[in-house]
CSV table of N, CA, C and O in Angstrom, one decimal:
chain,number,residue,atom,x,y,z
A,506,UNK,N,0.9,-1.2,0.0
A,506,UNK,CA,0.0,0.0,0.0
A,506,UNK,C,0.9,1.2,0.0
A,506,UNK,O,1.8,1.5,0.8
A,507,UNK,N,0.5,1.8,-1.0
A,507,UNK,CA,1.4,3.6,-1.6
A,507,UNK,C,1.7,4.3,-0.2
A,507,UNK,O,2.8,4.7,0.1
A,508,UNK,N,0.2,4.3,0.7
A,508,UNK,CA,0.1,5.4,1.4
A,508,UNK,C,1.2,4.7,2.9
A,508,UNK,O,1.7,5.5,3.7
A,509,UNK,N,1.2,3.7,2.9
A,509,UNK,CA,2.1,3.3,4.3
A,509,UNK,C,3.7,3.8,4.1
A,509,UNK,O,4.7,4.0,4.8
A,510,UNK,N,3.5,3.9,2.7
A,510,UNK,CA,5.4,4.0,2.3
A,510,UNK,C,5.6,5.6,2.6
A,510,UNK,O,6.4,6.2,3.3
A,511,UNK,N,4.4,6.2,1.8
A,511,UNK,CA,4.6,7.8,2.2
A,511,UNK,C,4.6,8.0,3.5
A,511,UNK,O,5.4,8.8,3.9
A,512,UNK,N,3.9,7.5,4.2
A,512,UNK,CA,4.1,7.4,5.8
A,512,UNK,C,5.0,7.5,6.7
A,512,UNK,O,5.0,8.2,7.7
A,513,UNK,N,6.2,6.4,6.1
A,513,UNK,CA,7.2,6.2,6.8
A,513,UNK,C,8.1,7.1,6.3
A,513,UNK,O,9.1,7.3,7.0
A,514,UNK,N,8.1,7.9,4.8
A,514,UNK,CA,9.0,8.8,4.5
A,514,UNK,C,8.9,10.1,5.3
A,514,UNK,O,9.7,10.9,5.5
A,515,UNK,N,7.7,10.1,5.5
A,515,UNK,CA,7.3,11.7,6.2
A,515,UNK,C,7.9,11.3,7.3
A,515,UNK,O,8.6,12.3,7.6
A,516,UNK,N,7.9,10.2,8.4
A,516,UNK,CA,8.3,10.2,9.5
A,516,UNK,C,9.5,10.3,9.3
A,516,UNK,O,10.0,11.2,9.9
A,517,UNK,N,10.3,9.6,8.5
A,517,UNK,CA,11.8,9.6,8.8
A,517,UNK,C,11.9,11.6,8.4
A,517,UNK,O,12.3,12.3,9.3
A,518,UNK,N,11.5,12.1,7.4
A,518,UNK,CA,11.8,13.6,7.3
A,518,UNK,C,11.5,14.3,8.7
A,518,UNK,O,12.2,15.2,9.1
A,519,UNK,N,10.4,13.7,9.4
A,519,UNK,CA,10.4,14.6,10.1
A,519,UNK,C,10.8,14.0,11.7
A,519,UNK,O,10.1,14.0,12.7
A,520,UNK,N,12.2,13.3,11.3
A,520,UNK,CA,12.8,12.8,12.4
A,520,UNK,C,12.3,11.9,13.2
A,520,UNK,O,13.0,11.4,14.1
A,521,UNK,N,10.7,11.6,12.9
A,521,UNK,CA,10.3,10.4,14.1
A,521,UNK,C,10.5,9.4,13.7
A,521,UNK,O,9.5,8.9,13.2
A,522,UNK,N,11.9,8.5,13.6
A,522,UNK,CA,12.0,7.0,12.7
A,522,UNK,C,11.5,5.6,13.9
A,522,UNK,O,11.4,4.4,13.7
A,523,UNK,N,11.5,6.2,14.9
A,523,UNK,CA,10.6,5.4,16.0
A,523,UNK,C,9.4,4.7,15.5
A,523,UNK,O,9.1,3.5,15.5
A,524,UNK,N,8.5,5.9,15.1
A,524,UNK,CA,7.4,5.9,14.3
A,524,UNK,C,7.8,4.7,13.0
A,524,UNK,O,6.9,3.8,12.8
A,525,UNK,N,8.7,4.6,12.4
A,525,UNK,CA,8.5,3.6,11.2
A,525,UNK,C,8.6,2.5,11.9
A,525,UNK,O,8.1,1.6,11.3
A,526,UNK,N,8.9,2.0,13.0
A,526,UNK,CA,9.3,0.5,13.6
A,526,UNK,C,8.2,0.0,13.6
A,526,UNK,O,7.9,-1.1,13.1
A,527,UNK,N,7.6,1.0,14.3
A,527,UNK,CA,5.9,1.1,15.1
A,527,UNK,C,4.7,0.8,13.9
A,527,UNK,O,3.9,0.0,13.9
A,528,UNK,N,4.9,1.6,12.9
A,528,UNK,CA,4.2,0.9,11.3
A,528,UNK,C,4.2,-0.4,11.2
A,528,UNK,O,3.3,-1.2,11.5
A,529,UNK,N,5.7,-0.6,10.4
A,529,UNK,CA,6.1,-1.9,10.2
A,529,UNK,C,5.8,-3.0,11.2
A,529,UNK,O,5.6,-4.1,10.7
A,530,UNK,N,5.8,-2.9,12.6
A,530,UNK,CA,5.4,-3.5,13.3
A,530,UNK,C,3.9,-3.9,13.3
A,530,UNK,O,3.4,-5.0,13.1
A,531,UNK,N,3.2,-2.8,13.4
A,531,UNK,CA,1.6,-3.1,13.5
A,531,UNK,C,1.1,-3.6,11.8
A,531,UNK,O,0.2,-4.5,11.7
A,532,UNK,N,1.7,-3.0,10.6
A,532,UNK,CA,1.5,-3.7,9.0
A,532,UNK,C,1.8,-5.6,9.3
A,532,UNK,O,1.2,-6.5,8.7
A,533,UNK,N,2.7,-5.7,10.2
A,533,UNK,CA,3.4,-6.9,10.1
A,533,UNK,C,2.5,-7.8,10.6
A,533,UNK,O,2.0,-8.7,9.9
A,534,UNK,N,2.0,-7.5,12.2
A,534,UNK,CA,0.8,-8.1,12.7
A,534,UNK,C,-0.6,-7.9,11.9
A,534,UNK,O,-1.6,-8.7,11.9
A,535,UNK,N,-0.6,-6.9,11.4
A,535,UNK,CA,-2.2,-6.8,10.6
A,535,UNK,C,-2.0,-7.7,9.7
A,535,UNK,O,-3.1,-8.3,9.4
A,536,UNK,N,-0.6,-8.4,8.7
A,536,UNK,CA,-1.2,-8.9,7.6
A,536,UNK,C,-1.0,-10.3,8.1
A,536,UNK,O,-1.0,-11.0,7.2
A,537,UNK,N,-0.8,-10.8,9.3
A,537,UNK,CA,-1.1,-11.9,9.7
A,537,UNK,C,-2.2,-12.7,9.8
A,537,UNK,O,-2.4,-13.9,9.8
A,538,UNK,N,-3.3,-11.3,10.0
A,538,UNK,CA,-4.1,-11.5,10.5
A,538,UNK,C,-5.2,-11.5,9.4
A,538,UNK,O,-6.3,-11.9,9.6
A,539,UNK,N,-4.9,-11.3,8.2
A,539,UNK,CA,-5.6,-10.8,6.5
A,539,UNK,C,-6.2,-12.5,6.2
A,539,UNK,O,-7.2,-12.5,5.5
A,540,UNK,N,-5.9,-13.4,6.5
A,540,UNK,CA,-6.4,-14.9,6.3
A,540,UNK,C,-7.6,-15.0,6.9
A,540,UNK,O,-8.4,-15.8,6.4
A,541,UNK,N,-7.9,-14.1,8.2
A,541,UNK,CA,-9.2,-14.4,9.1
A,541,UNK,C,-10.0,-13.4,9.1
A,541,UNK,O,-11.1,-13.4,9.6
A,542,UNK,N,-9.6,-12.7,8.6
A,542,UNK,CA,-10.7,-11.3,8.4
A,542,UNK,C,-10.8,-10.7,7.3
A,542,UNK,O,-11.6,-9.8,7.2
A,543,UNK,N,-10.0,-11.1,6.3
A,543,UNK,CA,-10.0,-10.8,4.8
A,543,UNK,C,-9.3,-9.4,4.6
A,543,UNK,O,-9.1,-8.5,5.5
A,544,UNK,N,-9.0,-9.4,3.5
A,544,UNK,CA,-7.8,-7.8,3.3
A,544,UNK,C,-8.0,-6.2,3.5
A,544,UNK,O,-7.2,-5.3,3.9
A,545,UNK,N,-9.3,-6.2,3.0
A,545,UNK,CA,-9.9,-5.3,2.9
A,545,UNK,C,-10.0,-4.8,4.6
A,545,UNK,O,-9.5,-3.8,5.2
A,546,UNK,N,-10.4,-5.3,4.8
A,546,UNK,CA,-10.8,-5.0,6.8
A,546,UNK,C,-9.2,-4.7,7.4
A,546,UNK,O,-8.9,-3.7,8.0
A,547,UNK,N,-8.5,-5.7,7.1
A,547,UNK,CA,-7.2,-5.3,7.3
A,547,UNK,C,-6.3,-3.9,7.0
A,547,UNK,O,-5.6,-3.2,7.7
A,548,UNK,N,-6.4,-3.8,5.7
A,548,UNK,CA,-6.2,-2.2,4.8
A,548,UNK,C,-7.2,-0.7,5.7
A,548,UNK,O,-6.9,0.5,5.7
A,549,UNK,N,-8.3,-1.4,6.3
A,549,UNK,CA,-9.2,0.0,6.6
A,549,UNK,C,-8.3,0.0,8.1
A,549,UNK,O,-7.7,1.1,8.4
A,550,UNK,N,-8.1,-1.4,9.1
A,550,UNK,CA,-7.2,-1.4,10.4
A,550,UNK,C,-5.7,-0.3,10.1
A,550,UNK,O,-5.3,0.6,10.8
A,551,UNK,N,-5.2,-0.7,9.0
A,551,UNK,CA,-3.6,-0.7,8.5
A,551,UNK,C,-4.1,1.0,8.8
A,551,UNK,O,-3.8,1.8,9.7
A,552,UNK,N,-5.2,1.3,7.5
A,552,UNK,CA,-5.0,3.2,7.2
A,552,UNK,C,-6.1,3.3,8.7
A,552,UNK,O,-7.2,3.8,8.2
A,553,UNK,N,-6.3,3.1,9.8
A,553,UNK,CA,-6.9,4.2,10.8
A,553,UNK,C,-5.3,3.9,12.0
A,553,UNK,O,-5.1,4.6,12.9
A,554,UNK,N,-4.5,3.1,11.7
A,554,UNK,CA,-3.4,3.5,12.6
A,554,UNK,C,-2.5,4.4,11.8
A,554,UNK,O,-1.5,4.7,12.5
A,555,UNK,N,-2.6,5.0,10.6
A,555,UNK,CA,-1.6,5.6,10.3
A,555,UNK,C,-2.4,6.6,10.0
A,555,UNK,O,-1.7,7.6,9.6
A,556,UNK,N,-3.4,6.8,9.9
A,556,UNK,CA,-4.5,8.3,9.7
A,556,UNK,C,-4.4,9.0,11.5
A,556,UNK,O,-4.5,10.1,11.9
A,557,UNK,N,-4.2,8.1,12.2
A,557,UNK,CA,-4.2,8.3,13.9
A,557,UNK,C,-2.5,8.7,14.3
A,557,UNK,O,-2.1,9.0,15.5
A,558,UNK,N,-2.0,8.7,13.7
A,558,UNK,CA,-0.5,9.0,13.3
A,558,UNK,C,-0.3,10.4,12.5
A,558,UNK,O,0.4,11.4,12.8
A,559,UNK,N,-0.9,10.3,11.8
A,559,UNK,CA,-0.9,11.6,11.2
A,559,UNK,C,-1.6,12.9,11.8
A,559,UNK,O,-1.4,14.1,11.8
A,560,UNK,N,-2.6,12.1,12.4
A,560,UNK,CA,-3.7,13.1,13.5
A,560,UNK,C,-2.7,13.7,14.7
A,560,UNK,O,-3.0,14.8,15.0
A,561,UNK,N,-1.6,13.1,15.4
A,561,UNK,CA,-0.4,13.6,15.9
A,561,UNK,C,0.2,14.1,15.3
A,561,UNK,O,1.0,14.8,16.1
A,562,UNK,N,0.5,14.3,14.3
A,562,UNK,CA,1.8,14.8,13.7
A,562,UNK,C,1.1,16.2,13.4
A,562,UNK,O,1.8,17.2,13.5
A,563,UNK,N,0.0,16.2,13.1
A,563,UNK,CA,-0.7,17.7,12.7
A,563,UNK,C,-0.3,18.2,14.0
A,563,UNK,O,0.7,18.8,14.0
A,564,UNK,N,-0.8,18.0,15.3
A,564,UNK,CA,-0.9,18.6,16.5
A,564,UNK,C,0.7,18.9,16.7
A,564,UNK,O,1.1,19.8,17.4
A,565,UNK,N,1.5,18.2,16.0
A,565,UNK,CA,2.8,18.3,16.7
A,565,UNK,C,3.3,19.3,15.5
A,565,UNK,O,3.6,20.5,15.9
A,566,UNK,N,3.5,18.9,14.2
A,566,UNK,CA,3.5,20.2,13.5
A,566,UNK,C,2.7,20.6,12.5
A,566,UNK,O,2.8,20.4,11.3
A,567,UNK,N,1.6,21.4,13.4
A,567,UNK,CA,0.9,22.2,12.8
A,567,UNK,C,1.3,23.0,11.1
A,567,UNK,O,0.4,23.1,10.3
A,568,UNK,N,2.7,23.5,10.8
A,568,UNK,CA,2.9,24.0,9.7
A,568,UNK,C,3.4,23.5,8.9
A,568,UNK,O,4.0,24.0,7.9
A,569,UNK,N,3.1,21.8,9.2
A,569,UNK,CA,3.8,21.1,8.2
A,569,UNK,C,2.6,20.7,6.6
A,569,UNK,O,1.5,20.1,6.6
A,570,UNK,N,3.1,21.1,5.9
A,570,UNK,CA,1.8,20.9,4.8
A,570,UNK,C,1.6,19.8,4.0
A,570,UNK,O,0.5,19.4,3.6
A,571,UNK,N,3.1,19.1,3.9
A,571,UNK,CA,2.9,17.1,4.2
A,571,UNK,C,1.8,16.4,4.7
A,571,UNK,O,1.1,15.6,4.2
A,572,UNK,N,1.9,17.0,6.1
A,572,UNK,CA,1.0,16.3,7.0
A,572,UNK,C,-0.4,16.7,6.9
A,572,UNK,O,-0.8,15.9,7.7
A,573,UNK,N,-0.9,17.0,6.8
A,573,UNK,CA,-1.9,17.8,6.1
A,573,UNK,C,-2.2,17.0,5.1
A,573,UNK,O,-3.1,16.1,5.2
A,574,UNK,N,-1.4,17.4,3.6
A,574,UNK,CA,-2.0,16.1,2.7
A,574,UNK,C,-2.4,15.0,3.1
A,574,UNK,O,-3.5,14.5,3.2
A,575,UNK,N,-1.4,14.5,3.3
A,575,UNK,CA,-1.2,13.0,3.6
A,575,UNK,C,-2.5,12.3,4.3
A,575,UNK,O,-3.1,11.3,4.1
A,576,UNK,N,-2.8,13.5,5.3
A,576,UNK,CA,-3.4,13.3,6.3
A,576,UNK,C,-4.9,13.0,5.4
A,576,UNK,O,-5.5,11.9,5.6
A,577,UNK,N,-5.3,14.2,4.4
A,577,UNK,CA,-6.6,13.7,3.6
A,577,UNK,C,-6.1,12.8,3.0
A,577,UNK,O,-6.3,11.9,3.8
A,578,UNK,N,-5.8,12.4,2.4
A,578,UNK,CA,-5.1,11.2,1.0
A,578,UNK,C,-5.8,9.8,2.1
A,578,UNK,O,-6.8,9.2,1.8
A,579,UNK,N,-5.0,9.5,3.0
A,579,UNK,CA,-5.2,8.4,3.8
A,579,UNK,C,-6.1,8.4,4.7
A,579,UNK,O,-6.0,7.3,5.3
A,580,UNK,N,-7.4,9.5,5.2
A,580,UNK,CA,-8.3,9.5,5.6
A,580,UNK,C,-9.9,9.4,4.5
A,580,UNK,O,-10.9,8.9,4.8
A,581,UNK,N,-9.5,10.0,3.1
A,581,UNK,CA,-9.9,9.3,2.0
A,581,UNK,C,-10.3,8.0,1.8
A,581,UNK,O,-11.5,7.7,1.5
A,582,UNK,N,-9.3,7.3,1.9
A,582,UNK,CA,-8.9,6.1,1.1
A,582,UNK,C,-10.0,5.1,1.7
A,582,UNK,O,-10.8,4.4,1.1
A,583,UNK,N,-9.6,5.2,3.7
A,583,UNK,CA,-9.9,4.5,4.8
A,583,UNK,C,-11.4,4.6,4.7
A,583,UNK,O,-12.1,3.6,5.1
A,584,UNK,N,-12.1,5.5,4.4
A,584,UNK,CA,-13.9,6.0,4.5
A,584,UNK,C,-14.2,5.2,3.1
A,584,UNK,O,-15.4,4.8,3.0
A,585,UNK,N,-13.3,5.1,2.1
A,585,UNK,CA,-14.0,4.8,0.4
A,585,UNK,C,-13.9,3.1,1.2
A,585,UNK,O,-15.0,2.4,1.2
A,586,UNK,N,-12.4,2.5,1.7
A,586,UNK,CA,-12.9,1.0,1.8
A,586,UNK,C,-14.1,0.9,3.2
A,586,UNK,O,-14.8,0.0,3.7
A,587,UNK,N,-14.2,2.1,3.5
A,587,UNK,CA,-15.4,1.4,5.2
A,587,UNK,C,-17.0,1.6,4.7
A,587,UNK,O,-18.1,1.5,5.3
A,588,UNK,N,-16.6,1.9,3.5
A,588,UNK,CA,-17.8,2.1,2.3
A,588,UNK,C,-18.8,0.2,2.2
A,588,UNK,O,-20.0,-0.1,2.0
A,589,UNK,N,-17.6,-0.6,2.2
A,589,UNK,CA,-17.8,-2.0,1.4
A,589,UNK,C,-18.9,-2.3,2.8
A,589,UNK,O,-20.0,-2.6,2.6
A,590,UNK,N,-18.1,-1.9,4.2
A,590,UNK,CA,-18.8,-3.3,5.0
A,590,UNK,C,-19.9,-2.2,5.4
A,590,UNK,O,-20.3,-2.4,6.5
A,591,UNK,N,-20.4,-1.0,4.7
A,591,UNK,CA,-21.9,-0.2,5.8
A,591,UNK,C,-22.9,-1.3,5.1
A,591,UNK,O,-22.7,-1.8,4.0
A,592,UNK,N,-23.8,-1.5,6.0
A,592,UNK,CA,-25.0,-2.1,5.3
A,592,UNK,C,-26.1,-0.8,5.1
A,592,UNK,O,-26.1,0.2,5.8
A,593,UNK,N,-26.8,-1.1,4.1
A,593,UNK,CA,-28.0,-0.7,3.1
A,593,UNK,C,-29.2,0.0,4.4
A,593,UNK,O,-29.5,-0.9,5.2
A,594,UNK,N,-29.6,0.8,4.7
A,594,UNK,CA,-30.6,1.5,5.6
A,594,UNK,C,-31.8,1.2,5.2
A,594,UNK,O,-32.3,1.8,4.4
A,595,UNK,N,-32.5,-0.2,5.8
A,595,UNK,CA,-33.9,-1.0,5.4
A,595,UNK,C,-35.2,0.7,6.2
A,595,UNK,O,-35.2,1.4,7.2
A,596,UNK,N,-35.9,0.6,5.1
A,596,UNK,CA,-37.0,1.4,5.4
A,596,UNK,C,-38.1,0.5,6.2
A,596,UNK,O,-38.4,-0.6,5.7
A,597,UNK,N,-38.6,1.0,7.4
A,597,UNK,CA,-38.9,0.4,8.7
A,597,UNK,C,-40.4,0.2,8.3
A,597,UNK,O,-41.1,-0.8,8.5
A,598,UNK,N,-40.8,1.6,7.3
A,598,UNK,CA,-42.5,1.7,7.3
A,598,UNK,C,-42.6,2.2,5.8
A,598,UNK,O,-43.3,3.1,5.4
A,599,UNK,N,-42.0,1.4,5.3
A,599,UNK,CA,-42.4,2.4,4.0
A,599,UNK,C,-43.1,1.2,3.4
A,599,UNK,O,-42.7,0.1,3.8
A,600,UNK,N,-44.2,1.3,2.4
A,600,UNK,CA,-45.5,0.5,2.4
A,600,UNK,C,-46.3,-0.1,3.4
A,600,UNK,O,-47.0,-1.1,3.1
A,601,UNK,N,-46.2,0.3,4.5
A,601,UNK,CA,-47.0,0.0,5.6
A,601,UNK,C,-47.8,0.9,5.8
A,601,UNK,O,-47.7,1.9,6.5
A,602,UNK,N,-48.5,0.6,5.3
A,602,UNK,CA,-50.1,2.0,6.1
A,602,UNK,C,-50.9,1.5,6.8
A,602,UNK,O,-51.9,2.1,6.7
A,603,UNK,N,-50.9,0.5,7.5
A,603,UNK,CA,-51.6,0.3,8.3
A,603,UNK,C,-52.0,0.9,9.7
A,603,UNK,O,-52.8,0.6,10.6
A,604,UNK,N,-50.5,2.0,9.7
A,604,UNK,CA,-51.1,3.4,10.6
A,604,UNK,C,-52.3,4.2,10.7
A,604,UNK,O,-52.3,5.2,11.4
């Protein structure tokens, strides 16, 4: 995934390479886990730990305009796959007149 790579670049630029272990670490365990929960669920897990990463880095630097993008790019992505698992809004009373 594109957006984990840019991730780890922005961290290492902006000095937190702690932060890449911490990625690689949780990508590592998430795609272990991609056989029992399927990929897709895994990719939406993958992009809200690194959208919640980026959500710090704004607070930490605010004038960074990287983080910022990045920040929509990969809060994007995560809403278009959390799109697959919403279920359909059943209408409760619609042809029911028996009100």
């Amino acid at each position: 995934m594109e957006e984990i790579e840019k991730v780890k670049l922005l961290c290492e630029k902006l000095g937190e390479e702690n932060m890449v272990r911490a990625i690689d670490s949780f990508v590592a365990l998430q795609k272990g886990l991609s056989s029992k929960k399927g990929e897709d669920f895994v990719n939406i897990s993958i992009l809200g730990f690194i959208e919640g990463m980026l959500v710090s880095f704004q607070r930490k630097y605010p004038e960074n305009k990287d983080v910022q993008t990045l920040l929509e790019e990969v809060k994007a992505k995560r809403e278009g796959l959390e799109e697959k698992f919403k279920r359909a809004k059943v209408p409760l009373f619609e042809g029911n007149n028996s009100t």
